[in-house]
CSV table of C-alpha atoms in Angstrom, one decimal:
chain,number,residue,atom,x,y,z
W,1,MET,CA,60.0,-2.7,13.5
W,2,ASP,CA,56.8,-3.8,15.9
W,3,THR,CA,58.5,-2.6,19.1
W,4,VAL,CA,55.1,-3.4,20.9
W,5,HIS,CA,56.4,-7.2,20.7
W,6,ARG,CA,59.9,-6.6,21.1
W,7,LEU,CA,61.8,-8.3,23.6
W,8,THR,CA,65.5,-8.7,23.5
W,9,LEU,CA,68.5,-9.8,25.7
W,10,GLY,CA,69.4,-6.3,26.2
W,11,ASP,CA,65.6,-5.5,27.0
W,12,LEU,CA,65.7,-8.2,29.7
W,13,ALA,CA,68.8,-6.9,31.1
W,14,ARG,CA,67.2,-3.1,31.8
W,15,GLU,CA,64.0,-5.2,33.1
W,16,HIS,CA,66.2,-7.1,35.9
W,17,ARG,CA,67.6,-3.6,36.8
W,18,ARG,CA,64.5,-2.5,37.7
W,19,SER,CA,62.6,-5.5,38.8
W,20,ARG,CA,65.6,-7.2,40.9
W,21,PRO,CA,68.0,-4.2,41.8
W,22,GLY,CA,69.5,-6.0,44.6
W,23,GLY,CA,69.7,-9.5,43.6
W,24,THR,CA,73.0,-11.2,42.6
W,25,ALA,CA,73.5,-11.6,38.9
W,26,ALA,CA,77.0,-12.9,38.8
W,27,VAL,CA,79.8,-14.2,40.7
W,28,ASP,CA,83.4,-14.8,39.1
W,29,GLY,CA,86.3,-14.9,41.7
W,30,ASP,CA,85.9,-12.1,44.4
W,31,GLU,CA,83.9,-10.2,42.2
W,32,ARG,CA,80.0,-9.7,42.8
W,33,LEU,CA,78.0,-8.0,40.1
W,34,SER,CA,74.1,-7.0,41.2
W,35,TYR,CA,71.7,-6.8,38.2
W,36,VAL,CA,72.5,-3.1,38.3
W,37,ASP,CA,75.8,-3.7,38.0
W,38,LEU,CA,75.8,-6.4,35.3
W,39,ASP,CA,73.2,-4.0,33.3
W,40,ASP,CA,75.8,-1.1,33.5
W,41,ARG,CA,78.7,-3.6,32.4
W,42,ALA,CA,76.4,-4.1,29.2
W,43,ASN,CA,76.1,-0.8,28.6
W,44,ARG,CA,79.6,0.2,28.8
W,45,VAL,CA,80.4,-3.1,26.5
W,46,ALA,CA,77.8,-1.6,24.1
W,47,ASN,CA,79.1,1.9,24.2
W,48,ALA,CA,82.7,0.7,23.7
W,49,LEU,CA,82.1,-1.6,21.1
W,50,ALA,CA,80.3,1.2,19.2
W,51,ALA,CA,83.1,3.1,19.3
W,52,ALA,CA,85.4,0.6,17.9
W,53,GLY,CA,83.2,0.5,14.8
W,54,VAL,CA,80.8,-2.4,16.0
W,55,GLY,CA,77.3,-2.3,14.5
W,56,THR,CA,74.5,-4.3,13.6
W,57,GLY,CA,75.3,-7.8,12.3
W,58,ASP,CA,79.1,-7.3,13.5
W,59,ARG,CA,81.2,-10.0,15.4
W,60,VAL,CA,83.0,-10.2,18.7
W,61,LEU,CA,84.7,-12.9,19.6
W,62,TRP,CA,85.9,-14.0,22.9
W,63,LEU,CA,89.1,-16.3,23.2
W,64,GLY,CA,89.5,-17.3,26.7
W,65,GLN,CA,88.1,-19.7,29.7
W,66,THR,CA,85.1,-19.4,31.6
W,67,SER,CA,84.3,-16.1,33.0
W,68,ALA,CA,81.3,-13.5,33.8
W,69,ARG,CA,83.0,-11.7,31.0
W,70,VAL,CA,81.2,-14.2,28.3
W,71,LEU,CA,77.6,-13.0,30.0
W,72,GLU,CA,78.4,-9.2,29.9
W,73,LEU,CA,79.8,-9.3,26.4
W,74,LEU,CA,77.0,-11.0,25.1
W,75,LEU,CA,74.6,-8.5,26.8
W,76,GLY,CA,76.5,-5.8,25.5
W,77,CYS,CA,76.5,-7.1,22.0
W,78,ALA,CA,72.5,-7.6,22.4
W,79,LYS,CA,72.0,-4.1,23.1
W,80,LEU,CA,74.2,-3.4,19.9
W,81,GLY,CA,72.6,-5.8,17.5
W,82,ALA,CA,76.2,-7.5,17.2
W,83,VAL,CA,77.0,-11.1,17.4
W,84,LEU,CA,79.2,-12.7,20.5
W,85,CYS,CA,81.0,-15.9,19.7
W,86,PRO,CA,82.6,-17.4,22.7
W,87,ALA,CA,85.3,-19.7,20.9
W,88,ASN,CA,87.1,-23.0,22.0
W,89,ALA,CA,90.4,-21.4,23.3
W,90,ARG,CA,91.9,-25.0,23.9
W,91,GLN,CA,92.1,-25.2,20.1
W,92,SER,CA,95.2,-25.2,18.0
W,93,ALA,CA,96.7,-22.0,16.2
W,94,ASP,CA,95.8,-23.3,13.2
W,95,GLU,CA,92.2,-23.9,14.4
W,96,LEU,CA,92.0,-20.5,16.0
W,97,ARG,CA,93.6,-19.1,12.8
W,98,PHE,CA,90.2,-20.5,10.9
W,99,VAL,CA,87.9,-19.6,13.4
W,100,LEU,CA,89.4,-15.6,13.2
W,101,GLY,CA,89.5,-16.2,9.1
W,102,ASP,CA,85.8,-17.3,8.9
W,103,LEU,CA,84.3,-15.1,11.2
W,104,ASP,CA,86.2,-11.8,11.0
W,105,PRO,CA,85.1,-10.5,14.0
W,106,ARG,CA,85.6,-6.4,14.5
W,107,VAL,CA,86.7,-7.0,18.4
W,108,VAL,CA,88.7,-10.0,19.8
W,109,VAL,CA,88.6,-10.2,23.6
W,110,TRP,CA,91.3,-12.6,24.3
W,111,GLN,CA,93.1,-13.8,27.5
W,112,SER,CA,97.0,-13.6,27.4
W,113,ALA,CA,97.6,-16.9,28.5
W,114,LEU,CA,96.7,-18.1,24.7
W,115,GLY,CA,99.6,-16.6,23.3
W,116,ASP,CA,100.0,-14.2,20.3
W,117,ALA,CA,99.0,-16.8,16.9
W,118,ALA,CA,95.6,-15.6,16.8
W,119,ARG,CA,97.0,-11.8,16.6
W,120,GLU,CA,98.8,-12.3,13.5
W,121,VAL,CA,95.7,-13.0,11.1
W,122,ARG,CA,92.9,-10.5,11.1
W,123,ASP,CA,93.2,-6.5,11.3
W,124,ALA,CA,90.7,-6.8,14.5
W,125,ARG,CA,90.8,-4.9,17.7
W,126,PHE,CA,92.6,-7.0,19.9
W,127,ILE,CA,91.7,-6.6,23.7
W,128,GLU,CA,93.5,-8.7,26.4
W,129,ALA,CA,91.0,-9.8,29.2
W,130,GLY,CA,92.7,-8.5,31.9
W,131,ASP,CA,94.0,-4.9,32.9
W,132,GLU,CA,93.4,-3.8,29.4
W,133,TYR,CA,89.8,-4.9,29.4
W,134,ARG,CA,88.9,-3.3,32.7
W,135,ALA,CA,90.5,-0.2,31.0
W,136,TRP,CA,88.4,-0.5,28.1
W,137,LEU,CA,85.2,-0.6,30.0
W,138,ASP,CA,86.2,2.0,32.3
W,139,ALA,CA,86.4,4.4,29.5
W,140,ALA,CA,83.1,3.8,28.4
W,141,SER,CA,80.1,5.3,29.4
W,142,PRO,CA,77.6,3.6,31.3
W,143,THR,CA,74.7,5.5,29.2
W,144,ASP,CA,72.1,3.2,27.9
W,145,ASP,CA,71.0,4.6,24.5
W,146,GLU,CA,68.2,1.7,24.1
W,147,ARG,CA,69.0,1.1,20.6
W,148,SER,CA,66.3,-0.4,18.7
W,149,VAL,CA,67.4,-4.1,18.1
W,150,ASP,CA,65.1,-6.7,16.3
W,151,PRO,CA,64.9,-9.8,18.3
W,152,GLY,CA,64.9,-12.1,15.2
W,153,LEU,CA,68.8,-11.0,14.8
W,154,PRO,CA,71.5,-13.2,16.0
W,155,VAL,CA,73.1,-12.4,18.9
W,156,LEU,CA,75.1,-15.7,19.7
W,157,ALA,CA,77.7,-17.7,17.6
W,158,LEU,CA,78.5,-21.2,18.8
W,159,TYR,CA,81.0,-23.4,16.4
W,160,THR,CA,79.7,-26.9,15.8
W,161,ALA,CA,81.2,-30.4,15.1
W,162,ALA,CA,82.8,-30.3,11.5
W,163,PHE,CA,80.2,-32.9,10.2
W,164,ASP,CA,81.2,-31.3,6.8
W,165,GLY,CA,84.8,-31.0,7.0
W,166,ARG,CA,84.9,-27.7,8.7
W,167,PRO,CA,83.4,-26.0,11.9
W,168,ASN,CA,80.2,-23.9,11.4
W,169,ALA,CA,79.1,-21.1,13.1
W,170,ALA,CA,75.3,-21.8,14.1
W,171,LEU,CA,73.7,-18.3,14.9
W,172,LEU,CA,71.0,-18.3,17.4
W,173,SER,CA,69.1,-15.3,17.7
W,174,HIS,CA,67.3,-13.4,21.0
W,175,THR,CA,63.9,-15.0,20.3
W,176,ALA,CA,65.5,-18.5,20.2
W,177,LEU,CA,67.5,-18.0,23.5
W,178,LEU,CA,64.7,-16.5,25.3
W,179,ALA,CA,62.3,-18.7,24.1
W,180,HIS,CA,64.5,-22.0,25.4
W,181,SER,CA,65.6,-20.3,28.6
W,182,VAL,CA,61.9,-20.5,29.5
W,183,SER,CA,61.7,-24.2,28.4
W,184,ILE,CA,65.0,-24.9,30.4
W,185,GLY,CA,63.8,-23.1,33.3
W,186,TRP,CA,60.5,-24.4,33.6
W,187,ILE,CA,61.7,-28.2,33.5
W,188,ARG,CA,64.2,-27.3,35.9
W,189,GLN,CA,62.2,-25.2,38.1
W,190,ILE,CA,64.5,-22.3,38.1
W,191,GLU,CA,63.5,-19.4,40.2
W,192,PRO,CA,65.0,-16.4,42.1
W,193,GLY,CA,67.2,-17.8,44.3
W,194,PHE,CA,68.6,-20.3,41.9
W,195,THR,CA,72.3,-20.5,41.7
W,196,TYR,CA,74.3,-22.0,38.9
W,197,LEU,CA,77.8,-23.1,38.8
W,198,ASN,CA,79.3,-22.8,35.3
W,199,SER,CA,81.8,-25.0,35.5
W,200,GLY,CA,81.9,-26.2,32.1
W,201,PRO,CA,82.8,-24.3,28.9
W,202,LEU,CA,80.6,-21.3,27.6
W,203,PHE,CA,81.3,-22.2,24.1
W,204,HIS,CA,79.3,-25.3,24.6
W,205,VAL,CA,75.6,-24.7,24.1
W,206,GLY,CA,75.3,-27.5,27.7
W,207,THR,CA,76.8,-24.6,29.6
W,208,MET,CA,75.4,-21.6,28.1
W,209,MET,CA,71.9,-22.7,28.1
W,210,PHE,CA,71.9,-22.7,32.0
W,211,CYS,CA,73.6,-19.6,32.1
W,212,LEU,CA,71.0,-18.0,29.9
W,213,ALA,CA,68.3,-19.7,31.9
W,214,THR,CA,69.5,-18.6,35.2
W,215,PHE,CA,69.8,-14.9,33.7
W,216,HIS,CA,66.3,-14.7,32.5
W,217,LEU,CA,64.9,-16.0,35.4
W,218,GLY,CA,66.9,-13.8,38.1
W,219,GLY,CA,68.9,-16.3,39.4
W,220,THR,CA,72.7,-16.2,39.9
W,221,ASN,CA,75.5,-17.2,37.5
W,222,VAL,CA,78.7,-18.5,39.4
W,223,PHE,CA,81.7,-18.8,37.1
W,224,THR,CA,84.9,-20.6,37.5
W,225,PRO,CA,87.7,-21.0,35.0
W,226,GLY,CA,87.6,-24.8,34.4
W,227,PHE,CA,86.9,-27.8,36.1
W,228,VAL,CA,89.3,-28.4,39.1
W,229,PRO,CA,87.0,-30.8,41.6
W,230,ALA,CA,88.6,-29.1,44.7
W,231,GLU,CA,87.8,-25.8,43.6
W,232,VAL,CA,84.2,-26.5,42.3
W,233,CYS,CA,83.6,-28.1,45.6
W,234,ARG,CA,84.5,-24.8,47.5
W,235,LEU,CA,82.6,-22.7,45.2
W,236,ILE,CA,79.3,-25.0,45.8
W,237,GLU,CA,79.7,-24.4,49.7
W,238,ARG,CA,80.6,-20.8,49.5
W,239,GLU,CA,78.1,-19.9,47.1
W,240,ARG,CA,75.3,-22.4,48.0
W,241,CYS,CA,75.1,-23.6,44.4
W,242,THR,CA,71.7,-25.3,43.5
W,243,SER,CA,73.1,-26.6,40.1
W,244,ALA,CA,76.3,-26.8,37.9
W,245,PHE,CA,77.2,-28.2,34.6
W,246,LEU,CA,78.5,-31.7,35.6
W,247,TYR,CA,78.3,-35.2,33.8
W,248,GLY,CA,79.1,-38.7,34.9
W,249,PRO,CA,82.9,-38.8,35.1
W,250,MET,CA,82.8,-35.5,36.8
W,251,LEU,CA,81.3,-36.5,39.8
W,252,ASP,CA,83.1,-39.3,40.7
W,253,GLN,CA,86.0,-36.5,40.9
W,254,LEU,CA,84.1,-34.4,43.1
W,255,VAL,CA,83.3,-37.3,45.2
W,256,GLU,CA,87.0,-38.2,45.5
W,257,ALA,CA,88.2,-34.5,46.1
W,258,ASN,CA,85.2,-33.9,48.7
W,259,THR,CA,86.0,-37.1,50.8
W,260,GLY,CA,88.4,-36.7,53.5
W,261,GLU,CA,91.0,-39.2,55.0
W,262,ASP,CA,88.4,-40.3,57.7
W,263,GLY,CA,85.8,-40.9,55.0
W,264,LYS,CA,83.6,-37.7,55.9
W,265,ALA,CA,82.6,-34.9,53.5
W,266,ARG,CA,85.4,-31.9,53.5
W,267,ARG,CA,82.6,-29.3,52.4
W,268,ASP,CA,78.7,-29.2,52.6
W,269,LEU,CA,77.3,-29.6,48.9
W,270,SER,CA,73.9,-30.0,50.3
W,271,SER,CA,72.5,-27.0,48.3
W,272,LEU,CA,73.3,-28.9,45.1
W,273,HIS,CA,70.3,-30.5,43.6
W,274,PHE,CA,71.6,-33.0,41.1
W,275,SER,CA,70.3,-36.5,39.5
W,276,ALA,CA,71.1,-39.5,41.7
W,277,GLY,CA,74.2,-41.3,41.3
W,278,SER,CA,76.6,-43.4,43.9
W,279,ASP,CA,75.7,-44.0,47.4
W,280,ALA,CA,78.8,-41.6,48.3
W,281,TRP,CA,77.4,-39.2,45.6
W,282,ASN,CA,73.8,-38.9,47.0
W,283,ALA,CA,74.7,-38.8,50.6
W,284,MET,CA,76.8,-35.4,49.6
W,285,ILE,CA,73.9,-33.6,47.6
W,286,THR,CA,70.4,-33.2,47.6
W,287,VAL,CA,68.8,-35.5,44.8
W,288,ASP,CA,66.7,-33.4,42.3
W,289,GLU,CA,63.3,-34.7,42.3
W,290,SER,CA,62.3,-32.0,39.3
W,291,PRO,CA,61.7,-33.4,35.8
W,292,TRP,CA,64.9,-32.5,34.6
W,293,GLY,CA,66.7,-34.2,37.8
W,294,ARG,CA,64.7,-37.4,37.6
W,295,ALA,CA,65.6,-38.2,34.0
W,296,LEU,CA,68.6,-35.8,32.8
W,297,GLY,CA,68.8,-34.6,29.5
W,298,GLY,CA,67.3,-35.6,26.3
W,299,TYR,CA,68.2,-34.8,23.0
W,300,GLY,CA,70.0,-31.5,21.5
W,301,GLN,CA,72.1,-29.4,19.8
W,302,SER,CA,73.4,-26.4,19.5
W,303,GLU,CA,71.2,-25.5,16.3
W,304,VAL,CA,68.2,-25.5,18.8
W,305,ALA,CA,70.0,-23.7,21.2
W,306,GLY,CA,70.2,-26.4,23.6
W,307,MET,CA,67.4,-29.3,24.0
W,308,LEU,CA,64.7,-30.1,21.4
W,309,THR,CA,63.3,-33.0,23.5
W,310,PHE,CA,63.2,-33.8,27.4
W,311,THR,CA,63.8,-37.1,28.5
W,312,GLY,CA,61.7,-36.1,31.9
W,313,LEU,CA,58.8,-35.2,29.4
W,314,GLY,CA,58.2,-38.6,28.9
W,315,LEU,CA,59.0,-40.2,32.4
W,316,GLY,CA,58.0,-44.0,32.3
W,317,ALA,CA,57.4,-43.9,28.5
W,318,LEU,CA,58.7,-45.9,25.5
W,319,GLY,CA,60.9,-43.3,24.2
W,320,SER,CA,64.8,-43.1,25.8
W,321,HIS,CA,64.7,-39.3,25.0
W,322,GLY,CA,61.0,-38.2,25.8
W,323,ARG,CA,58.7,-35.5,24.2
W,324,PRO,CA,59.7,-32.3,22.3
W,325,SER,CA,60.2,-29.0,23.9
W,326,PRO,CA,57.1,-26.7,24.4
W,327,PHE,CA,58.6,-24.6,21.9
W,328,ALA,CA,59.2,-26.8,19.1
W,329,GLN,CA,57.3,-29.3,16.5
W,330,VAL,CA,59.4,-32.2,15.6
W,331,ARG,CA,58.5,-34.8,12.8
W,332,ILE,CA,60.3,-37.9,11.9
W,333,VAL,CA,60.5,-38.3,8.0
W,334,ASP,CA,62.1,-40.5,4.9
W,335,ALA,CA,64.9,-39.3,2.7
W,336,GLY,CA,62.1,-37.8,0.5
W,337,GLY,CA,61.1,-35.6,3.4
W,338,ALA,CA,57.6,-37.7,3.9
W,339,GLU,CA,56.5,-38.3,7.8
W,340,VAL,CA,57.1,-41.9,8.6
W,341,PRO,CA,54.7,-44.1,10.6
W,342,ALA,CA,55.1,-44.7,14.3
W,343,GLY,CA,58.1,-47.5,14.9
W,344,GLU,CA,60.1,-46.4,11.8
W,345,VAL,CA,63.5,-45.1,11.9
W,346,GLY,CA,63.9,-41.6,9.6
W,347,GLU,CA,65.4,-38.1,10.2
W,348,MET,CA,64.6,-36.0,12.8
W,349,VAL,CA,63.3,-32.7,11.7
W,350,ALA,CA,61.9,-29.8,13.9
W,351,ARG,CA,60.7,-26.4,13.6
W,352,GLY,CA,59.8,-23.5,16.0
W,353,PRO,CA,61.1,-20.7,17.9
W,354,ILE,CA,64.0,-22.1,19.2
W,355,MET,CA,65.6,-23.1,15.9
W,356,PHE,CA,68.8,-20.9,15.1
W,357,SER,CA,68.9,-18.5,12.2
W,358,GLY,CA,71.4,-20.7,9.9
W,359,TYR,CA,75.1,-20.9,9.8
W,360,TRP,CA,77.4,-18.1,9.6
W,361,ASN,CA,78.6,-17.6,5.8
W,362,ARG,CA,77.3,-21.3,5.0
W,363,ALA,CA,74.5,-20.2,2.4
W,364,GLU,CA,74.3,-23.8,0.4
W,365,LEU,CA,74.5,-25.6,3.8
W,366,ASN,CA,71.8,-23.4,5.2
W,367,ALA,CA,69.6,-24.4,2.3
W,368,ALA,CA,69.9,-28.0,2.8
W,369,LYS,CA,69.8,-27.6,6.7
W,370,GLN,CA,66.5,-25.9,6.6
W,371,ALA,CA,64.7,-27.5,3.3
W,372,GLY,CA,61.5,-27.8,2.8
W,373,GLY,CA,60.6,-24.8,6.2
W,374,TRP,CA,61.9,-27.7,8.5
W,375,HIS,CA,65.3,-27.6,10.2
W,376,HIS,CA,67.3,-31.1,9.3
W,377,THR,CA,69.2,-32.3,12.5
W,378,GLY,CA,71.4,-34.9,10.7
W,379,ASP,CA,70.0,-37.3,13.2
W,380,LEU,CA,68.0,-40.6,13.2
W,381,ALA,CA,65.0,-41.1,15.7
W,382,ARG,CA,61.9,-43.1,15.9
W,383,ARG,CA,58.5,-42.0,17.0
W,384,GLU,CA,57.2,-44.5,19.3
W,385,SER,CA,53.7,-45.6,19.5
W,386,ASP,CA,52.8,-43.5,22.8
W,387,GLY,CA,54.3,-40.3,20.9
W,388,THR,CA,57.5,-40.4,22.7
W,389,ILE,CA,61.3,-40.3,20.8
W,390,THR,CA,64.0,-42.5,20.9
W,391,PHE,CA,67.2,-40.8,19.5
W,392,ILE,CA,68.9,-43.5,17.2
W,393,GLY,CA,71.9,-41.7,16.3
W,394,PRO,CA,73.6,-39.4,13.7
W,395,LYS,CA,72.8,-40.0,9.7
W,396,LEU,CA,76.6,-39.8,9.4
W,397,ARG,CA,77.6,-42.5,12.0
W,398,MET,CA,75.2,-45.2,11.0
W,399,ILE,CA,77.4,-48.2,10.7
W,400,LYS,CA,76.8,-50.7,7.7
W,401,SER,CA,77.5,-54.4,8.2
W,402,GLY,CA,77.1,-56.9,6.2
W,403,GLY,CA,74.1,-55.1,4.5
W,404,GLU,CA,72.3,-54.3,7.7
W,405,ASN,CA,71.9,-51.1,9.5
W,406,VAL,CA,73.5,-50.9,13.1
W,407,TYR,CA,72.8,-47.5,15.4
W,408,PRO,CA,75.6,-46.9,17.8
W,409,ALA,CA,73.0,-45.4,20.3
W,410,GLU,CA,71.4,-48.9,20.5
W,411,VAL,CA,74.5,-51.0,20.9
W,412,GLU,CA,75.6,-48.1,23.8
W,413,ARG,CA,72.3,-48.8,25.8
W,414,ALA,CA,72.9,-52.4,25.3
W,415,LEU,CA,76.3,-52.2,26.5
W,416,THR,CA,75.6,-49.7,29.5
W,417,THR,CA,72.9,-52.0,31.0
W,418,HIS,CA,76.0,-54.3,32.4
W,419,PRO,CA,76.9,-53.6,36.0
W,420,GLY,CA,80.4,-53.9,35.4
W,421,ILE,CA,80.6,-51.0,32.6
W,422,LYS,CA,80.8,-47.2,34.1
W,423,GLU,CA,80.3,-46.1,30.1
W,424,ALA,CA,80.9,-47.0,26.7
W,425,ALA,CA,80.8,-45.5,23.0
W,426,VAL,CA,80.7,-47.3,19.7
W,427,ILE,CA,82.5,-46.4,16.5
W,428,GLY,CA,82.3,-48.2,13.1
W,429,VAL,CA,85.6,-49.7,11.9
W,430,PRO,CA,86.3,-50.7,8.0
W,431,ASP,CA,85.9,-54.2,7.3
W,432,GLU,CA,87.2,-56.0,4.1
W,433,ARG,CA,84.3,-58.4,4.3
W,434,TRP,CA,81.5,-56.8,6.2
W,435,GLY,CA,82.0,-53.2,5.3
W,436,GLN,CA,82.1,-52.3,8.5
W,437,THR,CA,82.1,-53.6,12.1
W,438,VAL,CA,81.1,-52.7,15.6
W,439,LYS,CA,83.8,-51.3,17.7
W,440,ALA,CA,83.2,-50.9,21.7
W,441,VAL,CA,85.0,-49.0,23.4
W,442,VAL,CA,84.5,-49.5,27.1
W,443,VAL,CA,85.1,-47.9,30.4
W,444,ALA,CA,84.8,-50.4,33.3
W,445,SER,CA,84.2,-50.2,36.9
W,446,ASP,CA,85.0,-53.8,37.3
W,447,PRO,CA,88.6,-54.7,36.4
W,448,SER,CA,88.1,-58.1,35.9
W,449,LEU,CA,85.5,-57.7,32.7
W,450,THR,CA,86.7,-59.0,29.5
W,451,ALA,CA,85.7,-58.7,25.9
W,452,GLU,CA,84.1,-61.9,26.1
W,453,ASP,CA,82.1,-60.7,28.8
W,454,VAL,CA,80.9,-57.6,27.0
W,455,VAL,CA,80.1,-59.4,24.0
W,456,ALA,CA,77.7,-62.3,25.5
W,457,HIS,CA,76.2,-59.3,27.4
W,458,VAL,CA,75.2,-57.6,24.1
W,459,ARG,CA,74.2,-60.8,21.8
W,460,GLU,CA,71.6,-61.3,24.8
W,461,ARG,CA,69.9,-58.1,24.2
W,462,ILE,CA,70.0,-57.3,20.7
W,463,ALA,CA,70.6,-58.8,17.2
W,464,SER,CA,73.7,-60.5,17.0
W,465,TYR,CA,74.6,-58.8,13.9
W,466,LYS,CA,75.0,-55.5,16.1
W,467,LYS,CA,77.3,-56.9,18.9
W,468,PRO,CA,80.8,-55.5,18.7
W,469,SER,CA,83.4,-57.5,16.8
W,470,HIS,CA,86.3,-55.2,18.7
W,471,VAL,CA,86.6,-54.3,22.5
W,472,VAL,CA,88.8,-51.6,23.5
W,473,PHE,CA,89.2,-50.8,27.3
W,474,THR,CA,90.0,-47.4,28.1
W,475,GLY,CA,90.5,-45.3,31.6
W,476,ALA,CA,88.3,-42.4,30.2
W,477,LEU,CA,86.2,-41.3,27.0
W,478,PRO,CA,87.1,-38.0,25.1
W,479,ARG,CA,84.0,-35.8,25.5
W,480,ARG,CA,82.5,-32.8,23.9
W,481,GLY,CA,80.4,-31.4,26.5
W,482,PHE,CA,77.7,-33.8,27.5
W,483,THR,CA,78.7,-36.6,25.0
W,484,PRO,CA,81.6,-38.5,23.8
W,485,ASP,CA,83.8,-37.0,21.2
W,486,TYR,CA,83.4,-39.2,18.4
W,487,ASP,CA,85.8,-37.7,16.1
W,488,ALA,CA,88.7,-38.3,18.6
W,489,LEU,CA,87.5,-41.8,18.9
W,490,ASP,CA,87.4,-42.6,15.3
W,491,GLU,CA,91.5,-41.4,15.4
W,492,ALA,CA,92.4,-43.0,18.1
W,493,HIS,CA,90.7,-46.4,17.6
W,494,GLY,CA,90.4,-46.6,13.5
W,495,GLY,CA,86.9,-45.6,13.0
W,496,GLY,CA,85.5,-44.6,9.8
W,497,GLY,CA,83.8,-46.1,6.3
W,498,TYR,CA,80.6,-44.7,7.5
W,499,PRO,CA,77.9,-45.0,4.9
W,500,ILE,CA,76.5,-41.8,3.0
W,501,VAL,CA,72.9,-42.0,4.3
């Protein structure tokens, strides 16, 4: 191995120990870890895992809520050459059984509140995340053996949506995570003193990517088990958090929780730099003027370690999703893999150091996803004449109505320009005459809004065949991280019949 050019997550923990010994690495409840403490924890994890028979390429599973345990387990795995998978602890017993059977972990660290169903499945070492975990670490040595680990090896596994009928664990290498962290740190302007509140699930790349960028660049990660608005406000004030995992509906809940009966803010949230929102929200926080804050998001997926394009790299440009990460090359291609001209829709493919290493135990799927030396995202996009990118929608969710292609994202953009619509999602529903028709699931901010109003608004902005034939009003959209959970929407509202593209 070429050790001169080696850098792993474990190496970074070692460097932070030397360069930031007094810096606070993590806060979880009343527990505060310096970068020295965190490196000691990682060493103990690595040694305890090795004693349990874990070696290079073996999997370790976390089944629990958001916790600093996840970061120290990840760094321990990094020093050993193993792979950590933080799984969705809210899954059903059957879903957890699938993950255990599929991943075949050597060690499972779990929270007892989940129950015992998962323990029946595999002959793995199960460690309860409370007192048993603490005793397990205390018994291990804090000595760092400085094992030589290849940075191209996977270190993190994140289960993705079941687009082929079953969840798939995307494997991300040290190199991919470190490169992506640099790009996130650059666009979000992360530096020492930056404090990130992990208020989302760490099995979701949207939370994990900021957790790792904060660690990489010497900031402080604050952890909370789940999103409880009053507790999140308390932590932002107490820890002077600079950023947090938050999206639309969560902001409204924070405003409500932080507004007293006298109309004044209960807690000081001014340390939080976040994108502008409602007047009440803007009055509580500091509006983020970084490129990320001015144009939140972009296009991303677990398979690219987080973000492939950043909207903030295309402010005022034609494309809705900006330009690619500085660590990626992107093409828009047709079904045969040939690049299409600007202005035409095709599949977005990419390559670069942030790409994943494939899915665990999915040889055939990996061959298809990485055909021709490019990662095939499975999503449709368009390169605009100025070079920016517009995301169109998943190939598997394109709606075919009367022979015409309808892309949900385009209809959703038209819907959300209505001042009375807070958010909306679009699905396709089977139709005997047209094959499929468009159904809009709408969260209204104006209680007087009618389905007729919605349809008329969309008809004025895009082609008539793209307008919703059905409109359903709901109090909130089911979500998977930042985005609506379209599988749940299909199940709840009769979606289906999508063409094979």
